[in-house]
Amino acid sequence: MELHTFPDRQTLAATLAEHLADALRRSITAQGRASLAVSGGSTPVPLFERLSEANLPWRNVLITLADERWVDASSPDSNEALVRRHLLQNRAAEARFIGLKTASATAEEGEAECVQQLRRSIPLPFTAVLLGMGNDGHTASLFPCAEQLAHAADMGCGTICAALRPQTAPHERMSLTLPTLLATQEIVLHITGLDKKAVLDKALADGPPEAMPIRFILRQQAVPVSVYWAA
Ligand code: 6PG
């Protein structure tokens, strides 16, 4: 794991936007297309705004979500709405977007359709997966307390996404599973604040990965992980 520390969040956002744009550009040059899975939450907003201005052939870029809260796209809690508002703007308005939310009433009921939709439309591996982290050590919607965590974090689960019901956060979720999050050329963990740095330090120490699912990402060796952090 490589830790990149920045003097402020804007500098982080600008540098990370450039890094991701370069990775997308390289993939388009090599294979004619690129794909990016992004997280929601509040942290990536300035990054999304910078990245949306990157000069690259966005029509060749497919964007999806690492996870989604099972709410309508009109809800302020929708990650899809966040991505549409802050990332699929400016030059990036030309990118193709595949969301995780279906019309089903619950994520559990929507799981099969979501799996099909992702299988049909997302060529793996991703160019990059952008993750956040919660103060409980969750990443994407792999929550420590969720009953479905064992399945979603099982490298042999054989499915692209899974419904989870966190006990400590609102809304049922749909999350890419661990094998899907790891089907990428690189993972970037974007975190800000002293509290998140303390959580990262705790995650890097000993302890079971189920207690802090970000450990599944930090401990694996198959995919390079860079952590971008600013206070
Ligand atoms: C979500 C996320 C989640 C997020 C972390 C950090 O939908 O909730 O994708 O994994 O990245 O909870 O959220 P903040 O950036 O708001 O701290």
mmCIF file with all atom_site columns, N, CA, C and O and ligand atoms in Angstrom, residues 39-43 67 69 79 132-134 138-140 173 196, ligand 1:
data_model
loop_
_atom_site.group_PDB
_atom_site.id
_atom_site.type_symbol
_atom_site.label_atom_id
_atom_site.label_alt_id
_atom_site.label_comp_id
_atom_site.label_asym_id
_atom_site.label_entity_id
_atom_site.label_seq_id
_atom_site.pdbx_PDB_ins_code
_atom_site.Cartn_x
_atom_site.Cartn_y
_atom_site.Cartn_z
_atom_site.occupancy
_atom_site.B_iso_or_equiv
_atom_site.pdbx_formal_charge
_atom_site.auth_seq_id
_atom_site.auth_comp_id
_atom_site.auth_asym_id
_atom_site.auth_atom_id
_atom_site.pdbx_PDB_model_num
ATOM   1  N N   . SER A 1 39  ? -17.131 5.577  -5.528 1.00 0.00 ? 39  SER A N   1
ATOM   2  C CA  . SER A 1 39  ? -17.931 5.491  -4.307 1.00 0.00 ? 39  SER A CA  1
ATOM   3  C C   . SER A 1 39  ? -18.732 6.769  -4.122 1.00 0.00 ? 39  SER A C   1
ATOM   4  O O   . SER A 1 39  ? -18.446 7.797  -4.740 1.00 0.00 ? 39  SER A O   1
ATOM   5  N N   . GLY A 1 40  ? -19.703 6.686  -3.225 1.00 0.00 ? 40  GLY A N   1
ATOM   6  C CA  . GLY A 1 40  ? -20.493 7.877  -2.905 1.00 0.00 ? 40  GLY A CA  1
ATOM   7  C C   . GLY A 1 40  ? -19.979 8.504  -1.625 1.00 0.00 ? 40  GLY A C   1
ATOM   8  O O   . GLY A 1 40  ? -18.778 8.521  -1.375 1.00 0.00 ? 40  GLY A O   1
ATOM   9  N N   . GLY A 1 41  ? -20.891 8.986  -0.811 1.00 0.00 ? 41  GLY A N   1
ATOM   10 C CA  . GLY A 1 41  ? -20.485 9.675  0.409  1.00 0.00 ? 41  GLY A CA  1
ATOM   11 C C   . GLY A 1 41  ? -20.090 11.102 0.076  1.00 0.00 ? 41  GLY A C   1
ATOM   12 O O   . GLY A 1 41  ? -20.252 11.565 -1.054 1.00 0.00 ? 41  GLY A O   1
ATOM   13 N N   . SER A 1 42  ? -19.553 11.792 1.059  1.00 0.00 ? 42  SER A N   1
ATOM   14 C CA  . SER A 1 42  ? -19.265 13.223 0.858  1.00 0.00 ? 42  SER A CA  1
ATOM   15 C C   . SER A 1 42  ? -17.843 13.477 0.365  1.00 0.00 ? 42  SER A C   1
ATOM   16 O O   . SER A 1 42  ? -17.580 14.483 -0.313 1.00 0.00 ? 42  SER A O   1
ATOM   17 N N   . THR A 1 43  ? -16.911 12.575 0.675  1.00 0.00 ? 43  THR A N   1
ATOM   18 C CA  . THR A 1 43  ? -15.490 12.823 0.380  1.00 0.00 ? 43  THR A CA  1
ATOM   19 C C   . THR A 1 43  ? -15.191 13.105 -1.093 1.00 0.00 ? 43  THR A C   1
ATOM   20 O O   . THR A 1 43  ? -14.425 14.019 -1.396 1.00 0.00 ? 43  THR A O   1
ATOM   21 N N   . ASP A 1 67  ? -20.893 1.108  -4.721 1.00 0.00 ? 67  ASP A N   1
ATOM   22 C CA  . ASP A 1 67  ? -22.077 0.741  -3.941 1.00 0.00 ? 67  ASP A CA  1
ATOM   23 C C   . ASP A 1 67  ? -23.148 1.799  -4.066 1.00 0.00 ? 67  ASP A C   1
ATOM   24 O O   . ASP A 1 67  ? -22.879 2.935  -4.459 1.00 0.00 ? 67  ASP A O   1
ATOM   25 N N   . ARG A 1 69  ? -26.982 3.202  -2.146 1.00 0.00 ? 69  ARG A N   1
ATOM   26 C CA  . ARG A 1 69  ? -28.025 3.114  -1.108 1.00 0.00 ? 69  ARG A CA  1
ATOM   27 C C   . ARG A 1 69  ? -29.341 2.861  -1.830 1.00 0.00 ? 69  ARG A C   1
ATOM   28 O O   . ARG A 1 69  ? -29.579 3.459  -2.885 1.00 0.00 ? 69  ARG A O   1
ATOM   29 N N   . ASN A 1 79  ? -26.332 7.730  -4.302 1.00 0.00 ? 79  ASN A N   1
ATOM   30 C CA  . ASN A 1 79  ? -24.983 7.897  -4.857 1.00 0.00 ? 79  ASN A CA  1
ATOM   31 C C   . ASN A 1 79  ? -25.042 8.190  -6.351 1.00 0.00 ? 79  ASN A C   1
ATOM   32 O O   . ASN A 1 79  ? -24.209 8.927  -6.886 1.00 0.00 ? 79  ASN A O   1
ATOM   33 N N   . GLY A 1 132 ? -14.052 4.761  -0.679 1.00 0.00 ? 132 GLY A N   1
ATOM   34 C CA  . GLY A 1 132 ? -14.005 5.586  0.520  1.00 0.00 ? 132 GLY A CA  1
ATOM   35 C C   . GLY A 1 132 ? -13.942 4.648  1.716  1.00 0.00 ? 132 GLY A C   1
ATOM   36 O O   . GLY A 1 132 ? -13.846 3.421  1.560  1.00 0.00 ? 132 GLY A O   1
ATOM   37 N N   . MET A 1 133 ? -14.011 5.221  2.894  1.00 0.00 ? 133 MET A N   1
ATOM   38 C CA  . MET A 1 133 ? -13.988 4.381  4.102  1.00 0.00 ? 133 MET A CA  1
ATOM   39 C C   . MET A 1 133 ? -14.788 5.078  5.187  1.00 0.00 ? 133 MET A C   1
ATOM   40 O O   . MET A 1 133 ? -14.673 6.303  5.359  1.00 0.00 ? 133 MET A O   1
ATOM   41 N N   . GLY A 1 134 ? -15.582 4.318  5.903  1.00 0.00 ? 134 GLY A N   1
ATOM   42 C CA  . GLY A 1 134 ? -16.334 4.882  7.023  1.00 0.00 ? 134 GLY A CA  1
ATOM   43 C C   . GLY A 1 134 ? -15.539 4.753  8.315  1.00 0.00 ? 134 GLY A C   1
ATOM   44 O O   . GLY A 1 134 ? -14.552 4.010  8.383  1.00 0.00 ? 134 GLY A O   1
ATOM   45 N N   . HIS A 1 138 ? -15.849 0.352  7.246  1.00 0.00 ? 138 HIS A N   1
ATOM   46 C CA  . HIS A 1 138 ? -16.509 -0.195 6.054  1.00 0.00 ? 138 HIS A CA  1
ATOM   47 C C   . HIS A 1 138 ? -15.938 0.462  4.809  1.00 0.00 ? 138 HIS A C   1
ATOM   48 O O   . HIS A 1 138 ? -15.425 1.587  4.856  1.00 0.00 ? 138 HIS A O   1
ATOM   49 N N   . THR A 1 139 ? -16.041 -0.264 3.713  1.00 0.00 ? 139 THR A N   1
ATOM   50 C CA  . THR A 1 139 ? -15.698 0.309  2.421  1.00 0.00 ? 139 THR A CA  1
ATOM   51 C C   . THR A 1 139 ? -16.706 -0.201 1.412  1.00 0.00 ? 139 THR A C   1
ATOM   52 O O   . THR A 1 139 ? -17.266 -1.287 1.606  1.00 0.00 ? 139 THR A O   1
ATOM   53 N N   . ALA A 1 140 ? -16.945 0.575  0.338  1.00 0.00 ? 140 ALA A N   1
ATOM   54 C CA  . ALA A 1 140 ? -18.115 0.333  -0.508 1.00 0.00 ? 140 ALA A CA  1
ATOM   55 C C   . ALA A 1 140 ? -19.279 0.146  0.475  1.00 0.00 ? 140 ALA A C   1
ATOM   56 O O   . ALA A 1 140 ? -19.399 0.914  1.426  1.00 0.00 ? 140 ALA A O   1
ATOM   57 N N   . ARG A 1 173 ? -28.385 -1.594 1.059  1.00 0.00 ? 173 ARG A N   1
ATOM   58 C CA  . ARG A 1 173 ? -27.374 -1.243 0.049  1.00 0.00 ? 173 ARG A CA  1
ATOM   59 C C   . ARG A 1 173 ? -27.237 -2.320 -1.007 1.00 0.00 ? 173 ARG A C   1
ATOM   60 O O   . ARG A 1 173 ? -27.524 -3.490 -0.759 1.00 0.00 ? 173 ARG A O   1
ATOM   61 N N   . LYS A 1 196 ? -10.309 9.796  10.016 1.00 0.00 ? 196 LYS A N   1
ATOM   62 C CA  . LYS A 1 196 ? -10.158 8.704  9.034  1.00 0.00 ? 196 LYS A CA  1
ATOM   63 C C   . LYS A 1 196 ? -8.720  8.172  9.027  1.00 0.00 ? 196 LYS A C   1
ATOM   64 O O   . LYS A 1 196 ? -8.492  6.990  8.791  1.00 0.00 ? 196 LYS A O   1
HETATM 65 C C1  . 6PG B 2 .   ? -21.653 5.057  0.658  1.00 0.00 ? 1   6PG B C1  1
HETATM 66 C C2  . 6PG B 2 .   ? -20.235 4.804  0.286  1.00 0.00 ? 1   6PG B C2  1
HETATM 67 C C3  . 6PG B 2 .   ? -19.328 4.528  1.430  1.00 0.00 ? 1   6PG B C3  1
HETATM 68 C C4  . 6PG B 2 .   ? -18.477 5.774  1.640  1.00 0.00 ? 1   6PG B C4  1
HETATM 69 C C5  . 6PG B 2 .   ? -17.996 5.857  3.072  1.00 0.00 ? 1   6PG B C5  1
HETATM 70 C C6  . 6PG B 2 .   ? -17.325 7.186  3.343  1.00 0.00 ? 1   6PG B C6  1
HETATM 71 O O1  . 6PG B 2 .   ? -22.499 5.015  -0.195 1.00 0.00 ? 1   6PG B O1  1
HETATM 72 O O2  . 6PG B 2 .   ? -21.919 5.324  1.838  1.00 0.00 ? 1   6PG B O2  1
HETATM 73 O O3  . 6PG B 2 .   ? -19.870 4.491  -0.952 1.00 0.00 ? 1   6PG B O3  1
HETATM 74 O O4  . 6PG B 2 .   ? -18.543 3.399  1.351  1.00 0.00 ? 1   6PG B O4  1
HETATM 75 O O5  . 6PG B 2 .   ? -17.411 5.781  0.752  1.00 0.00 ? 1   6PG B O5  1
HETATM 76 O O6  . 6PG B 2 .   ? -19.100 5.723  3.922  1.00 0.00 ? 1   6PG B O6  1
HETATM 77 O O7  . 6PG B 2 .   ? -18.289 8.203  3.269  1.00 0.00 ? 1   6PG B O7  1
HETATM 78 P P1  . 6PG B 2 .   ? -17.912 9.728  3.454  1.00 0.00 ? 1   6PG B P1  1
HETATM 79 O O8  . 6PG B 2 .   ? -17.103 10.117 2.282  1.00 0.00 ? 1   6PG B O8  1
HETATM 80 O O9  . 6PG B 2 .   ? -19.238 10.443 3.457  1.00 0.00 ? 1   6PG B O9  1
HETATM 81 O O10 . 6PG B 2 .   ? -17.180 9.822  4.751  1.00 0.00 ? 1   6PG B O10 1
#
